[in-house]
CSV table of C-alpha atoms in Angstrom, one decimal:
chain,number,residue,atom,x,y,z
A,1,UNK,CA,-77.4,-124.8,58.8
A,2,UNK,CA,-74.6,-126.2,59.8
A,3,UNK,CA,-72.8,-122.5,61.0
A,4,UNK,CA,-76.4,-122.4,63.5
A,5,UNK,CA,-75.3,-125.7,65.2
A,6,UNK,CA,-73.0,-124.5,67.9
A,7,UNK,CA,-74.7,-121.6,68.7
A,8,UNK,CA,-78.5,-122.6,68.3
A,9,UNK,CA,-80.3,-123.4,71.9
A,10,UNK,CA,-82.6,-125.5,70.1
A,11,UNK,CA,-83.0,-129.2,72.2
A,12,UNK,CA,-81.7,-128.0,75.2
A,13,UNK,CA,-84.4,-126.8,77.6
A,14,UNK,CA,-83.6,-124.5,80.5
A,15,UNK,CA,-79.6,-125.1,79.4
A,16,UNK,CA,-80.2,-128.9,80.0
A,17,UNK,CA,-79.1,-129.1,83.6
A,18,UNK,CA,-80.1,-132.6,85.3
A,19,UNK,CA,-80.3,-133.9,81.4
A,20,UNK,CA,-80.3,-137.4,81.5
A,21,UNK,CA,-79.1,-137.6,78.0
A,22,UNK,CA,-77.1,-134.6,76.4
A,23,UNK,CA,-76.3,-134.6,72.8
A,24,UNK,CA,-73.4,-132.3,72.2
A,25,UNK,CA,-72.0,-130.7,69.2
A,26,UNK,CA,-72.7,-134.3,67.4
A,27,UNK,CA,-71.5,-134.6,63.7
A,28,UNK,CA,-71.7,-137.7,61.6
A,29,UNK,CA,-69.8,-138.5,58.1
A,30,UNK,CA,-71.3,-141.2,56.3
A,31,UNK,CA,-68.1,-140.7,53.8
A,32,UNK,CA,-69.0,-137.0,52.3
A,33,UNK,CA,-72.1,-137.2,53.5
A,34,UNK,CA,-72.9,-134.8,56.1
A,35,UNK,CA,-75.6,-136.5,58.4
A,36,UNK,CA,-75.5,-134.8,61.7
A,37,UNK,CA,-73.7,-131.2,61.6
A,38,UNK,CA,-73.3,-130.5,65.6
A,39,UNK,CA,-76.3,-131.7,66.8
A,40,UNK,CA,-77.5,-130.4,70.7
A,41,UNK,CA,-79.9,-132.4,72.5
A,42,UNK,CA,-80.8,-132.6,76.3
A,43,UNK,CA,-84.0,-134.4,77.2
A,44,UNK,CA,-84.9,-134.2,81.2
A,45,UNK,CA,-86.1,-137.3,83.2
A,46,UNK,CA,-89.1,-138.5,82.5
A,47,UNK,CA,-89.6,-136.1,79.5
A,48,UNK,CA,-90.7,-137.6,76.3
A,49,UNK,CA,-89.7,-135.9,73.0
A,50,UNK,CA,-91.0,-136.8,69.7
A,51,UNK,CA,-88.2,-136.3,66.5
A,52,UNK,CA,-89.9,-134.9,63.0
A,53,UNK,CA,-88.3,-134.5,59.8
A,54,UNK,CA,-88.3,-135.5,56.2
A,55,UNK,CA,-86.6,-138.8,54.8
A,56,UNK,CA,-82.8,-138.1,55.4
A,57,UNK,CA,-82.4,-135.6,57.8
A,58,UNK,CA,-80.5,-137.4,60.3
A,59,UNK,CA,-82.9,-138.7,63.0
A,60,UNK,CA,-82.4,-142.5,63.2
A,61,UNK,CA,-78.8,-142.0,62.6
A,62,UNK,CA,-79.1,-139.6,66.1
A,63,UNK,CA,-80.6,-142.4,67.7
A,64,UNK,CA,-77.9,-144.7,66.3
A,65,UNK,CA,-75.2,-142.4,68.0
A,66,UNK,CA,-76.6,-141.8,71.3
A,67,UNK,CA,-76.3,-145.6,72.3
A,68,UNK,CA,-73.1,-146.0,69.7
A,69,UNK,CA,-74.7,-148.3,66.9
A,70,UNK,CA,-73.0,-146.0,64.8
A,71,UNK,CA,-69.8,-144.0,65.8
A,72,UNK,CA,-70.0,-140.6,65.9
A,73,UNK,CA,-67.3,-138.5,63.9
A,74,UNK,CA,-67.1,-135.6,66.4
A,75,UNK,CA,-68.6,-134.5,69.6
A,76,UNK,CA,-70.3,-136.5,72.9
A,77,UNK,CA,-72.6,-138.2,74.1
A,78,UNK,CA,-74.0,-138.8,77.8
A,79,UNK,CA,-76.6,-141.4,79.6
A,80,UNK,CA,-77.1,-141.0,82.7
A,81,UNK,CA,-74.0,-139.5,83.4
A,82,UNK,CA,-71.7,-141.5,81.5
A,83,UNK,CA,-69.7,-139.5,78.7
A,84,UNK,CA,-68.4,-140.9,75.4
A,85,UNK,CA,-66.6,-138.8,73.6
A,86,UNK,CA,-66.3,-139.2,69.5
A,87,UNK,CA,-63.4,-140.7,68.7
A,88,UNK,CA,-63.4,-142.7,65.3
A,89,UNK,CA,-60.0,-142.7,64.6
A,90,UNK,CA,-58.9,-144.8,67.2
A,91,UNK,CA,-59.4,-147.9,68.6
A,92,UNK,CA,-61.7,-148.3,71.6
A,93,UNK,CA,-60.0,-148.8,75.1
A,94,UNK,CA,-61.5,-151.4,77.2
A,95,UNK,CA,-62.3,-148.7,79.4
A,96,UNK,CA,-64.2,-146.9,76.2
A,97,UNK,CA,-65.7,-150.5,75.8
A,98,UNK,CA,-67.1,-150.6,79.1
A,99,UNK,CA,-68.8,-146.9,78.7
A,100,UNK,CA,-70.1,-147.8,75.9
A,101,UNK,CA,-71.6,-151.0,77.2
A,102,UNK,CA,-73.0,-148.8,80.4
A,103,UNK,CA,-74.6,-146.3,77.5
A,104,UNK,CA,-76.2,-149.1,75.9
A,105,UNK,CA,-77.3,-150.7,79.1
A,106,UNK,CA,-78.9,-147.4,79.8
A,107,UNK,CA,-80.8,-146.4,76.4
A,108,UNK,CA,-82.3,-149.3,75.0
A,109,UNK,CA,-83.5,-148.9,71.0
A,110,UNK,CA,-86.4,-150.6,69.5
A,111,UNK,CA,-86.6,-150.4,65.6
A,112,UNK,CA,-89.3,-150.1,62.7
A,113,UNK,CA,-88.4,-154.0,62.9
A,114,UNK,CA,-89.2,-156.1,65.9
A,115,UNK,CA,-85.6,-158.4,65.4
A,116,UNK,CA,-87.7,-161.2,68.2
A,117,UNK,CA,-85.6,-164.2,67.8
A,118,UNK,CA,-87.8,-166.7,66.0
A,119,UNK,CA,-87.1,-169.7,67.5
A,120,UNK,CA,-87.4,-168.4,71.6
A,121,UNK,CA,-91.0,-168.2,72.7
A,122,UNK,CA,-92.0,-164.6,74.1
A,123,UNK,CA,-91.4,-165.2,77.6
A,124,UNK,CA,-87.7,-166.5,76.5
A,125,UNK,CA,-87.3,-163.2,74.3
A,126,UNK,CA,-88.3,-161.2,76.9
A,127,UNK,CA,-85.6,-163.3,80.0
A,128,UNK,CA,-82.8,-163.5,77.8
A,129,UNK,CA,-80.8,-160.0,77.9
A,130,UNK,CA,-81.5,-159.5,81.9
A,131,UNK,CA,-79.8,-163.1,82.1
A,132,UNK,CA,-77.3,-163.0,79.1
A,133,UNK,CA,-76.2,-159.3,80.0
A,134,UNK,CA,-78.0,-158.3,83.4
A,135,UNK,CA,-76.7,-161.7,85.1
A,136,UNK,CA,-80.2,-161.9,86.8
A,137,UNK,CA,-80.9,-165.5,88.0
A,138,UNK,CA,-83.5,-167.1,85.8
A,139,UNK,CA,-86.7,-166.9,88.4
A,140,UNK,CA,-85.9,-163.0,88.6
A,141,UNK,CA,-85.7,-162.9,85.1
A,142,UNK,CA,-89.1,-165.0,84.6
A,143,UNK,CA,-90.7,-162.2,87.5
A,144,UNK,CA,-89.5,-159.1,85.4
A,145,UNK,CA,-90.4,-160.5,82.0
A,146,UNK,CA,-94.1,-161.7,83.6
A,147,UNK,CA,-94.1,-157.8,84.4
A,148,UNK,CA,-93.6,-156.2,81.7
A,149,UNK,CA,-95.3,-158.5,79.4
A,150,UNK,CA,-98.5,-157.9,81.5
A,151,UNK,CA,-97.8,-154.1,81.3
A,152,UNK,CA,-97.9,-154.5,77.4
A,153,UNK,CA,-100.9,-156.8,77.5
A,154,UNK,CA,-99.0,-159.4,76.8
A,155,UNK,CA,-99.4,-162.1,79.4
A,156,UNK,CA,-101.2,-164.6,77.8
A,157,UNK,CA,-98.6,-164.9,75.1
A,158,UNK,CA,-96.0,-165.7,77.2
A,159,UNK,CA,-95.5,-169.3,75.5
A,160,UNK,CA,-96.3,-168.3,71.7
A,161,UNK,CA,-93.6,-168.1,69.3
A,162,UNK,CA,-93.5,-165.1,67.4
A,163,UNK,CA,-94.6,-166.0,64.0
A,164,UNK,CA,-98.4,-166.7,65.9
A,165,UNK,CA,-98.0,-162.8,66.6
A,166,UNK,CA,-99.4,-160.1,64.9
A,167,UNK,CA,-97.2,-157.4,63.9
A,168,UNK,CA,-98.6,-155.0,66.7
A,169,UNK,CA,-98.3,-157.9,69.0
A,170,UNK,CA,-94.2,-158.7,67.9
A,171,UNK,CA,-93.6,-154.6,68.6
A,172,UNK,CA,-95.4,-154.8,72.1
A,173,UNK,CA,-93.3,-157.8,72.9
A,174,UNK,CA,-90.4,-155.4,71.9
A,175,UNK,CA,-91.3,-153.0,74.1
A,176,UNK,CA,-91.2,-155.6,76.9
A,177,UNK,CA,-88.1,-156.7,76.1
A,178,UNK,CA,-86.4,-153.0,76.3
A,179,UNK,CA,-88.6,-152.8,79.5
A,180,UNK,CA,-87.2,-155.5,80.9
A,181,UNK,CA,-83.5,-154.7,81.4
A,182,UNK,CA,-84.9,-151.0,83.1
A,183,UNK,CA,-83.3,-148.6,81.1
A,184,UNK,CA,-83.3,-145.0,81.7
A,185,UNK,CA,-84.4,-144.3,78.4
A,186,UNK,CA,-86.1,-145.9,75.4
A,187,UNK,CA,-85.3,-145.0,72.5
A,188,UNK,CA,-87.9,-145.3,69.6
A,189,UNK,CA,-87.1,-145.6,65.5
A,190,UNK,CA,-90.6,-145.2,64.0
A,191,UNK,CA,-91.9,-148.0,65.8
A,192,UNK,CA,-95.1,-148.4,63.8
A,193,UNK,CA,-94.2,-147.5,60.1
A,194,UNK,CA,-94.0,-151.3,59.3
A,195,UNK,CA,-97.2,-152.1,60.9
A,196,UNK,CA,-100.3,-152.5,59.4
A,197,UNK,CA,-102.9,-149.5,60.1
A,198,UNK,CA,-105.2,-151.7,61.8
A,199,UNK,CA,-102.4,-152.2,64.3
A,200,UNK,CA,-100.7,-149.1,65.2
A,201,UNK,CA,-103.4,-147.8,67.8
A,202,UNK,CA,-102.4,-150.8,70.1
A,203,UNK,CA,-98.8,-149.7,69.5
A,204,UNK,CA,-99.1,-146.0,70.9
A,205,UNK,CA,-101.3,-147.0,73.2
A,206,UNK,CA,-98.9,-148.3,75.0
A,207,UNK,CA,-96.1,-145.5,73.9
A,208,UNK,CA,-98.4,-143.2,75.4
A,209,UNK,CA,-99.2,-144.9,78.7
A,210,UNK,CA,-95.2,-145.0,79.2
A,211,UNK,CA,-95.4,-141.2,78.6
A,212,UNK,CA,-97.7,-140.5,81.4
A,213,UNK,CA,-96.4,-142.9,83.6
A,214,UNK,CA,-93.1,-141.0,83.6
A,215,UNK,CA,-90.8,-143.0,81.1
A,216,UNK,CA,-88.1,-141.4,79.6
A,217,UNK,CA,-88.7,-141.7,75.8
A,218,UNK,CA,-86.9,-140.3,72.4
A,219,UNK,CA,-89.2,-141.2,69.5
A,220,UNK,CA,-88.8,-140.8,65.8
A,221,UNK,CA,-91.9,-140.9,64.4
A,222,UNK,CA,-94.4,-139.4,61.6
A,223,UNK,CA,-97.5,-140.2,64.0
A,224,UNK,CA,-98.7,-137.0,64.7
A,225,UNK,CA,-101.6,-137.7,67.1
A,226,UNK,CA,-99.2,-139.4,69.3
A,227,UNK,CA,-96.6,-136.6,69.4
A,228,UNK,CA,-99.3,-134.1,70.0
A,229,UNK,CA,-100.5,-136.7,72.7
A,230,UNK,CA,-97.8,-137.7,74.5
A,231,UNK,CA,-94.9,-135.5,73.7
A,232,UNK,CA,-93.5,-133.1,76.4
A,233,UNK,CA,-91.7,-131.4,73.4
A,234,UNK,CA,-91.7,-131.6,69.9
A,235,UNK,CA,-88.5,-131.3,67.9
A,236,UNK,CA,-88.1,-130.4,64.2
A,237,UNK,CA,-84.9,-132.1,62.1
A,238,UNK,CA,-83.6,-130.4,59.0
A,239,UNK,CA,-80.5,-131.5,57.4
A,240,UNK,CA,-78.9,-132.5,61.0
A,241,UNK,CA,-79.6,-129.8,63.4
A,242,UNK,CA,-82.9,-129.0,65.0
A,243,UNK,CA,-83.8,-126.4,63.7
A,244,UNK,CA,-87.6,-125.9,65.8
A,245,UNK,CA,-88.3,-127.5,69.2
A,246,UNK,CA,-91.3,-126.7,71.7
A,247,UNK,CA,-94.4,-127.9,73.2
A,248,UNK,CA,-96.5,-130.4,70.7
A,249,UNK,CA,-99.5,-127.9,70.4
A,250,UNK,CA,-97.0,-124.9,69.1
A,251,UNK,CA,-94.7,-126.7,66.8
A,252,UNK,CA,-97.7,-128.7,65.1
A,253,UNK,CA,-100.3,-126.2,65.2
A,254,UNK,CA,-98.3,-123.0,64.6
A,255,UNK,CA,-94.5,-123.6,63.1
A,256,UNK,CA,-92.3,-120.9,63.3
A,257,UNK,CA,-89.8,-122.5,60.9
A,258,UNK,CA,-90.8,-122.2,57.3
A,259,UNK,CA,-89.6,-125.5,56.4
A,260,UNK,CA,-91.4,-127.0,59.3
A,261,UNK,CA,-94.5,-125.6,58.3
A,262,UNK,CA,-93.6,-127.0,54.7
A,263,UNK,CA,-93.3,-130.6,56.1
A,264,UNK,CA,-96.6,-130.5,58.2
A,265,UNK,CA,-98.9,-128.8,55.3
A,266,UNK,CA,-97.6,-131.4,53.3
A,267,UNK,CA,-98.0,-134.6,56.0
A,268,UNK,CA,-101.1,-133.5,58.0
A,269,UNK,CA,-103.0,-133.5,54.5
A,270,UNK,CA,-102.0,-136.7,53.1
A,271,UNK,CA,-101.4,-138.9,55.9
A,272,UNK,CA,-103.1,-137.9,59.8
A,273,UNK,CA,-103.1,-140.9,61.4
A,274,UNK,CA,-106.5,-142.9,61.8
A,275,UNK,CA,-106.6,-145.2,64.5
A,276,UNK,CA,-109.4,-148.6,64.5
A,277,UNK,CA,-110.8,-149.4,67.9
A,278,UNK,CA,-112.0,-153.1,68.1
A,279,UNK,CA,-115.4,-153.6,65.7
A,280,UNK,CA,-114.8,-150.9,63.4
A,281,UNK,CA,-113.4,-151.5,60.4
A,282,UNK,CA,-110.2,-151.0,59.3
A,283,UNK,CA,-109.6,-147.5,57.9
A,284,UNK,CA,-108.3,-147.7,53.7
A,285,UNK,CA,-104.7,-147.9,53.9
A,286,UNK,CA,-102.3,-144.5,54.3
A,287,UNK,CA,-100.3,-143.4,51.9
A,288,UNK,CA,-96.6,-144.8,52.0
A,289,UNK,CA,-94.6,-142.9,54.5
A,290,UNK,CA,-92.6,-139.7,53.5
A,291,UNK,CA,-89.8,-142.0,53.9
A,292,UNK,CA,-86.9,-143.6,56.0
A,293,UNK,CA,-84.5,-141.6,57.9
A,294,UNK,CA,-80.9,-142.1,57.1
């Protein structure tokens, strides 16, 4: 597949002029591991794309690259018009630094994980990158994490720590927290595969209200409603390249790709996601996820 990486249009609609990110020819070597073999990407402002693929095809380890938590071997990446090239074999300018800082500022990255720091209340979790890296005076910060905590439905836990939080809860706070230092993109690593079933509706709800209210989003995820809900395009990971991308209702409903069509036989029969609204109860729990991306 590798040989269909430079050539292969896939992930860049319309040529991906005005892209607000742009993936370009993107390879990764976990030693001889081949992770990412020229990856192309370019997702539009306010687009949202949704990332599917079995375990180890390279999707987190994308998202990891575009805002450099790992270091590409070869190829670019840009936010927002800023443009880091690979270039693991040398040490980082301060000029490189500083990109990458910009990038970072840019896409922010919320994980299966919610990594809240334990001792800060939620208001505090929420403040503390706008101060620590934004230099926003406190007040403003206080105003923009009020914001976004109320946007998450959050408010009245301003003052909780996060262990009183449900899991649902600690990933909405999350999401306020990337909020708050107004990125021009999120970018999502299966946000809800460590929650409880009974709390990944109030997860996507939110996702999805981002969606239509214009947010830029790239999500890895297995949750197929949301994808077919809130996705602008649907992209299909094999072995480091996309190898299907299109709208939600063709690439779910009628792959192209063979081995697409392989992975959602196999997922839409033994784990569609079943949401709980409040007062029902709780569906029997999924079967485990097809598994964690690289």
């Amino acid at each position: 597949m590798s040989s269909m990486a430079s050539t292969d249009p896939v992930g860049q609609p319309g040529g991906g002029g005005g892209a607000i990110v742009r993936v370009i020819g993107l390879e990764k070597y976990f030693g001889r591991n081949h992770v990412l073999r020229g990856c192309l990407l370019a997702v539009m402002p306010r687009e949202t794309i949704c990332i599917l693929g079995r375990s180890g095809s390279g999707k987190t380890t994308l998202l990891k690259c575009i805002n450099f938590l790992e270091e590409p071997t070869v190829g670019s990446v840009e936010v927002d018009g800023i443009r880091v090239e690979a270039d693991p074999l040398h040490p980082r300018t301060r000029a490189h630094r500083e990109q990458i800082r910009q990038i970072r500022l840019r896409a922010q990255m919320l994980f299966q994980e919610f990594n809240l720091f334990p001792h800060m209340k939620v208001i505090e979790n929420v403040m503390e990158a706008p101060v620590r890296v934004r230099g926003l005076p406190r007040k403003q910060a206080i105003e923009i994490a009020e914001k976004y905590l109320e946007k998450v439905g959050l408010l009245d836990k301003r003052d909780e720590y996060p262990a009183r939080l449900s899991g649902g809860q600690k990933q909405r706070a999350a999401i306020a927290r990337a909020l708050a230092m107004e990125p021009k993109v999120l970018l999502f690593d299966e946000p809800t595969s460590a929650l409880d079933p009974s709390l990944v509706g109030e997860v996507l709800t939110v996702m999805e209200e981002l969606a239509h209210e214009g947010t830029t989003m790239i999500v890895v995820t297995h949750e197929m409603d949301f994808a077919r809900e809130a996705a602008d395009r649907v992209l299909f990971m094999e072995e480091g390249v996309f190898i299907e991308e299109g709208p939600p209702e063709q690439v779910l409903d009628s792959p192209k790709n063979p081995l697409t069509q392989v992975f959602l036989e196999r997922f839409l029969t033994e784990g569609r996601i079943r949401r709980t609204r409040p007062g029902e109860e709780a569906p029997a729990p999924l079967p485990p996820p097809i598994g964690h991306t690289v």
